[in-house]
Coordinates of C-alpha atoms in Angstrom, one line a residue:
M5 CA -14.0 -8.1 -0.5
K6 CA -12.6 -11.8 -0.6
I7 CA -13.0 -13.0 -4.4
A8 CA -11.9 -16.4 -5.8
F9 CA -11.3 -17.6 -9.4
V10 CA -12.0 -20.9 -10.3
G11 CA -12.3 -22.9 -13.3
K12 CA -11.0 -26.1 -15.0
G13 CA -7.4 -26.6 -16.0
G14 CA -6.5 -24.5 -18.9
S15 CA -9.5 -22.4 -18.7
G16 CA -7.4 -19.1 -18.5
K17 CA -8.4 -18.9 -14.5
T18 CA -5.0 -17.7 -13.6
T19 CA -4.4 -15.1 -16.6
L20 CA -8.1 -13.8 -15.6
S21 CA -7.5 -13.4 -12.0
S22 CA -4.0 -11.5 -12.6
L23 CA -5.5 -9.2 -14.9
F24 CA -8.2 -8.5 -12.2
I25 CA -5.5 -8.0 -9.5
R26 CA -3.5 -5.5 -12.2
H27 CA -6.7 -3.5 -12.4
L28 CA -7.3 -3.3 -8.7
A29 CA -3.6 -2.1 -8.4
T30 CA -4.6 0.9 -10.9
T31 CA -7.3 2.1 -8.3
R32 CA -4.6 2.0 -5.4
A33 CA -7.0 -0.2 -3.4
P34 CA -5.2 -2.4 -0.9
V35 CA -4.8 -5.8 -2.4
V36 CA -3.7 -9.2 -0.9
A37 CA -3.3 -11.7 -3.9
V38 CA -3.1 -15.6 -3.1
D39 CA -1.8 -18.4 -5.4
A40 CA -3.7 -21.4 -4.0
D41 CA -3.4 -23.1 -7.1
I42 CA -1.4 -26.6 -7.5
N43 CA 0.3 -25.2 -10.4
Q44 CA 1.9 -22.0 -9.0
H45 CA 1.5 -19.4 -12.0
L46 CA 0.1 -16.2 -10.5
G47 CA 3.6 -14.7 -9.7
P48 CA 4.7 -15.0 -13.3
A49 CA 1.5 -13.8 -14.5
L50 CA 2.0 -10.6 -12.4
G51 CA 5.3 -10.3 -14.0
L52 CA 7.7 -12.0 -11.9
T53 CA 10.5 -13.8 -13.2
D54 CA 10.8 -17.7 -12.7
A55 CA 13.4 -17.1 -10.3
E56 CA 11.3 -14.4 -8.2
A57 CA 8.4 -16.6 -8.3
A58 CA 10.3 -19.6 -6.8
A59 CA 11.7 -17.3 -4.1
L60 CA 8.2 -16.7 -2.6
P61 CA 7.8 -17.9 0.8
P62 CA 5.8 -20.7 1.0
M63 CA 2.8 -20.3 3.4
G64 CA 2.7 -24.1 4.1
G65 CA 6.1 -23.7 5.3
H66 CA 4.9 -21.1 7.8
L67 CA 2.1 -23.0 9.0
P68 CA 3.4 -23.0 12.6
L69 CA 3.7 -19.3 12.6
I70 CA 0.6 -18.7 11.3
K71 CA -1.3 -20.8 13.9
E72 CA 0.7 -19.3 17.0
Y73 CA -0.1 -15.8 15.9
L74 CA -3.8 -16.2 15.0
R75 CA -4.4 -18.3 18.2
G76 CA -3.3 -15.1 20.2
D77 CA -4.5 -15.9 24.0
N78 CA -7.9 -17.6 23.0
P79 CA -8.5 -19.6 26.0
R80 CA -10.5 -22.3 24.0
I81 CA -7.3 -23.1 22.1
A82 CA -4.8 -25.2 24.3
S83 CA -1.9 -24.8 21.9
A84 CA -0.9 -23.9 18.2
D85 CA -0.6 -27.9 17.8
T86 CA -4.4 -28.4 18.2
M87 CA -5.3 -26.0 15.4
I88 CA -6.5 -27.2 12.0
K89 CA -7.4 -25.5 8.9
T90 CA -11.0 -24.8 9.9
T91 CA -10.2 -23.7 13.4
P92 CA -12.6 -20.7 13.9
P93 CA -11.5 -17.6 15.8
G94 CA -13.0 -16.4 19.1
R95 CA -12.6 -14.1 22.1
G96 CA -8.7 -13.5 22.3
S97 CA -7.8 -14.6 18.6
R98 CA -6.0 -12.2 16.7
L99 CA -7.4 -11.1 13.3
L100 CA -5.9 -10.4 10.0
R101 CA -6.7 -6.8 8.2
V102 CA -5.9 -6.4 4.7
D103 CA -4.1 -3.1 5.0
E104 CA -1.8 -3.6 8.1
E105 CA 1.7 -4.9 9.0
N106 CA 1.8 -8.2 11.0
P107 CA 4.0 -11.2 11.4
V108 CA 2.1 -13.3 8.9
Y109 CA 2.3 -10.9 6.1
A110 CA 6.0 -10.3 7.1
A111 CA 6.8 -14.0 6.7
C112 CA 4.6 -15.0 3.7
A113 CA 3.9 -11.8 1.6
R114 CA 6.0 -10.0 -0.8
P115 CA 5.2 -6.8 -2.5
V116 CA 4.7 -6.7 -6.3
R117 CA 4.8 -3.6 -8.1
L118 CA 2.4 -3.2 -11.1
D119 CA 1.6 -0.4 -13.4
G120 CA -0.8 1.0 -11.2
G121 CA 0.3 0.4 -7.8
E122 CA 1.4 -2.2 -5.3
V123 CA -0.1 -5.6 -4.2
R124 CA 0.9 -8.1 -1.4
L125 CA 1.4 -11.8 -3.0
M126 CA 1.1 -14.9 -1.1
A127 CA 1.7 -18.3 -2.0
T128 CA 1.0 -21.9 -0.6
G129 CA 4.4 -23.0 -2.3
P130 CA 5.0 -25.3 -5.0
F131 CA 3.5 -28.8 -5.0
T132 CA 5.7 -31.9 -5.5
E133 CA 4.4 -35.6 -6.8
S134 CA 4.2 -36.4 -2.9
D135 CA 1.8 -33.4 -2.2
L136 CA -0.8 -34.4 -4.9
G137 CA -2.8 -36.6 -2.7
V138 CA -6.0 -35.0 -1.4
A139 CA -4.8 -35.0 2.2
C140 CA -1.4 -33.5 1.4
Y141 CA -2.9 -31.1 -0.9
H142 CA -5.6 -29.7 1.5
S143 CA -2.7 -29.4 4.3
K144 CA -0.9 -26.8 2.0
V145 CA -4.1 -24.8 1.2
G146 CA -5.0 -25.1 5.0
A147 CA -2.8 -22.3 5.7
V148 CA -5.0 -19.9 3.4
E149 CA -8.1 -21.1 4.7
L150 CA -7.0 -20.4 8.3
C151 CA -5.9 -17.1 7.1
L152 CA -9.5 -16.3 5.5
N153 CA -11.2 -17.6 8.8
H154 CA -9.4 -15.0 10.7
L155 CA -9.6 -12.1 8.2
V156 CA -11.9 -9.1 8.8
D157 CA -11.6 -7.1 5.4
G158 CA -13.9 -4.0 4.7
A159 CA -15.3 -2.2 1.5
G160 CA -12.6 -1.1 -0.8
E161 CA -10.2 -3.8 0.5
Y162 CA -9.6 -6.9 -1.5
V163 CA -8.2 -10.2 -1.2
V164 CA -8.0 -12.3 -4.6
V165 CA -7.5 -16.0 -4.7
D166 CA -6.6 -18.1 -7.6
M167 CA -8.0 -21.5 -6.5
T168 CA -6.9 -24.7 -7.6
A169 CA -8.5 -26.2 -11.0
G170 CA -11.5 -28.3 -10.8
S171 CA -13.7 -29.0 -7.9
D172 CA -10.9 -30.0 -5.3
S173 CA -11.8 -27.2 -3.2
F174 CA -15.5 -28.9 -2.3
A175 CA -13.4 -31.0 0.0
S176 CA -13.1 -28.4 2.5
G177 CA -14.9 -25.3 3.6
M178 CA -12.8 -23.0 1.6
F179 CA -15.2 -22.3 -1.2
T180 CA -17.7 -20.6 1.1
R181 CA -15.1 -18.3 2.4
F182 CA -15.7 -15.9 -0.5
D183 CA -18.0 -12.9 -0.9
M184 CA -18.2 -13.4 -5.0
T185 CA -16.7 -16.5 -6.8
F186 CA -16.0 -15.9 -10.4
L187 CA -15.7 -19.2 -12.4
V188 CA -13.8 -18.9 -15.5
A189 CA -15.2 -21.1 -18.4
E190 CA -14.5 -21.8 -22.0
P191 CA -17.3 -22.6 -24.6
T192 CA -17.1 -26.1 -24.4
R193 CA -18.5 -28.9 -22.8
K194 CA -15.5 -29.5 -20.5
G195 CA -15.6 -25.9 -19.8
V196 CA -18.9 -25.8 -18.2
S197 CA -18.8 -29.2 -16.5
V198 CA -16.9 -27.3 -13.5
Y199 CA -19.5 -24.8 -13.5
R200 CA -22.4 -27.1 -12.9
Q201 CA -20.8 -29.0 -10.2
Y202 CA -19.7 -25.3 -8.7
R203 CA -23.5 -24.2 -9.1
E204 CA -24.7 -27.3 -6.9
Y205 CA -22.5 -26.5 -4.1
A206 CA -23.1 -22.6 -4.3
R207 CA -26.6 -23.2 -4.1
D208 CA -26.6 -25.3 -1.0
Y209 CA -24.3 -22.9 0.8
G210 CA -25.6 -19.4 -0.7
V211 CA -22.2 -18.7 -2.4
A212 CA -22.1 -16.0 -4.8
L213 CA -21.3 -17.4 -8.3
R214 CA -20.7 -15.6 -11.4
V215 CA -19.5 -17.1 -14.8
V216 CA -16.5 -15.3 -17.1
G217 CA -16.8 -16.7 -20.3
N218 CA -13.0 -16.9 -21.7
K219 CA -11.7 -17.6 -25.4
V220 CA -15.1 -16.6 -26.7
Q221 CA -14.5 -16.4 -30.3
G222 CA -17.9 -15.3 -31.9
R223 CA -21.7 -15.6 -31.6
D224 CA -21.6 -19.1 -31.7
D225 CA -19.5 -19.5 -28.7
L226 CA -21.7 -16.7 -26.9
E227 CA -24.9 -18.5 -27.4
F228 CA -23.4 -21.9 -26.6
L229 CA -22.2 -20.4 -22.9
R230 CA -25.7 -18.4 -22.6
D231 CA -27.6 -21.9 -23.4
E232 CA -25.5 -23.8 -20.7
V233 CA -25.0 -21.1 -17.9
G234 CA -27.9 -18.9 -18.3
E235 CA -28.1 -15.9 -16.2
D236 CA -25.0 -16.9 -14.4
L237 CA -23.1 -15.6 -17.4
L238 CA -21.6 -12.2 -16.4
V239 CA -19.3 -11.2 -19.2
T240 CA -17.0 -12.8 -21.6
V241 CA -13.6 -12.2 -22.6
G242 CA -12.2 -12.8 -26.0
H243 CA -8.5 -12.5 -27.8
S244 CA -6.0 -10.2 -26.3
E245 CA -3.0 -9.0 -28.0
W246 CA -1.9 -7.6 -24.4
V247 CA -2.1 -11.1 -22.8
R248 CA -0.4 -12.8 -25.6
A249 CA 2.4 -10.3 -24.9
M250 CA 2.3 -10.7 -21.3
E251 CA 2.6 -14.6 -22.0
K252 CA 5.8 -14.1 -23.6
G253 CA 7.1 -12.1 -20.8
R254 CA 6.9 -8.7 -22.4
P255 CA 3.7 -7.1 -21.5
P256 CA 3.1 -3.7 -22.7
H257 CA 1.8 -0.8 -20.3
F258 CA -1.4 -2.1 -18.6
G259 CA -3.1 0.9 -20.0
A260 CA -2.7 -0.7 -23.2
L261 CA -5.2 -3.5 -22.5
E262 CA -7.9 -3.6 -25.0
A263 CA -11.0 -1.5 -24.2
E264 CA -13.5 -4.3 -24.2
N265 CA -11.3 -6.3 -21.8
R266 CA -10.7 -3.4 -19.7
A267 CA -14.7 -3.0 -19.5
A268 CA -15.1 -6.7 -18.7
L269 CA -12.6 -6.2 -15.6
E270 CA -14.6 -3.0 -14.5
T271 CA -17.8 -5.4 -14.9
L272 CA -16.0 -7.8 -12.4
L273 CA -15.2 -5.1 -9.9
A274 CA -18.7 -3.8 -9.9
T275 CA -20.1 -6.8 -9.3
A276 CA -17.6 -7.8 -6.5
D277 CA -18.1 -4.4 -4.9
A278 CA -22.1 -4.8 -5.0
A279 CA -21.6 -8.1 -3.1
Y280 CA -20.5 -5.9 0.0
G281 CA -24.1 -4.9 0.7
R282 CA -25.3 -8.6 0.9
R283 CA -22.7 -9.8 3.4
D284 CA -23.8 -11.8 6.3
W285 CA -21.1 -12.2 8.7
E286 CA -23.3 -14.4 10.8
R287 CA -24.0 -16.8 8.2
Y288 CA -20.3 -16.8 7.3
T289 CA -19.5 -17.4 10.9
R290 CA -22.1 -20.1 11.2
Q291 CA -20.7 -22.1 8.0
M292 CA -17.2 -21.6 9.4
V293 CA -18.2 -23.3 12.8
H294 CA -20.1 -26.0 10.4
F295 CA -17.1 -27.2 8.5
H296 CA -15.0 -27.3 11.6
R297 CA -17.3 -29.6 13.5
K298 CA -17.5 -31.9 10.3
N299 CA -13.7 -31.9 10.1
A300 CA -13.2 -32.1 13.8
E301 CA -15.6 -35.5 13.7
S302 CA -14.0 -36.8 10.7
W303 CA -10.3 -36.6 11.3
G304 CA -9.3 -33.8 13.4
N305 CA -10.2 -35.2 16.9
E306 CA -8.1 -38.2 16.1
R307 CA -5.2 -36.6 14.6
T308 CA -4.7 -33.8 17.4
G309 CA -5.9 -35.7 20.2
A310 CA -8.2 -32.9 21.3
D311 CA -12.1 -32.1 21.3
L312 CA -11.7 -29.7 18.5
A313 CA -15.3 -28.6 19.1
A314 CA -14.5 -27.3 22.3
Q315 CA -12.4 -24.3 20.3
I316 CA -15.8 -22.9 18.8
D317 CA -16.8 -19.9 21.0
P318 CA -20.6 -19.5 20.9
E319 CA -20.2 -15.9 21.8
F320 CA -18.3 -14.9 19.0
T321 CA -19.4 -13.7 15.6
L322 CA -16.6 -12.6 13.1
D323 CA -17.3 -9.3 11.6
E324 CA -16.1 -5.8 11.1
N325 CA -16.7 -4.7 14.7
A326 CA -14.7 -7.8 16.2
L327 CA -11.7 -6.4 18.3
L328 CA -8.3 -7.4 17.9
A329 CA -7.5 -9.1 20.9
L330 CA -3.8 -9.2 21.3
P331 CA -2.0 -10.9 24.5
G332 CA -1.4 -9.0 27.1

């Protein structure tokens, strides 16, 4: 299952995604966690020191390796240099699995031990002031999008992505790459403004979207979110002494998390798992192709000097029966 956490800056998106990842670790499920936010805070939220988090290998820095590996011997892709973030897989491409060893994970993922088990953590890498333009930002998260386009995941396997704050992901097709998107919203007007933006895009592309109310302190907060969000409101999370200790760098054992917050995480997991039965690989592939054509026409063909639409394999559907075609 591919799961995204989105929301405005300061909403608690990274905190909620880290709690969900910790909860998954207690189940011993295979988990790949990805920090795709401009502010790279997922590592520390999972217990890494600042030095350990800074030492995570940046996915953006390994983009040539990622492209070359995923390209495989796909005859429609002349070279790794002609691959862009939306390049779809085809016959001959290499596909990624959640629970496997491969050169991409070897270069970009690091194991993180948590109370209940271990997860793989990947990160786009830190962003500098020169990276904050839209084009530069999306070139960095392009490594994540390319991996998601080549990922075949099954039931009981999880990829959890802490997305950038706000609505930046709409500039690419990455927001359509998930089985479930959890939007973290505070009970304020600004808190629900990103929800309204996401809801419109989600409706157009059939994206499953549920809202997690955060920092909810009483009935008035709850009623505000219900009025603004309606049936999309899945669950709410309130004050947590466990989170407060975690933010100080001294988290107790995860089993000490408050019962109501554990119940909220269980609801998130049940909701994500239920999305598996509604998975439509053909639609997923069509959307991938749609955004690739769009990017090819708007900038990709000019930048690479190639006809990127020719990379599309009309006979290929990415699904759990797709064979991993390795070069001879």
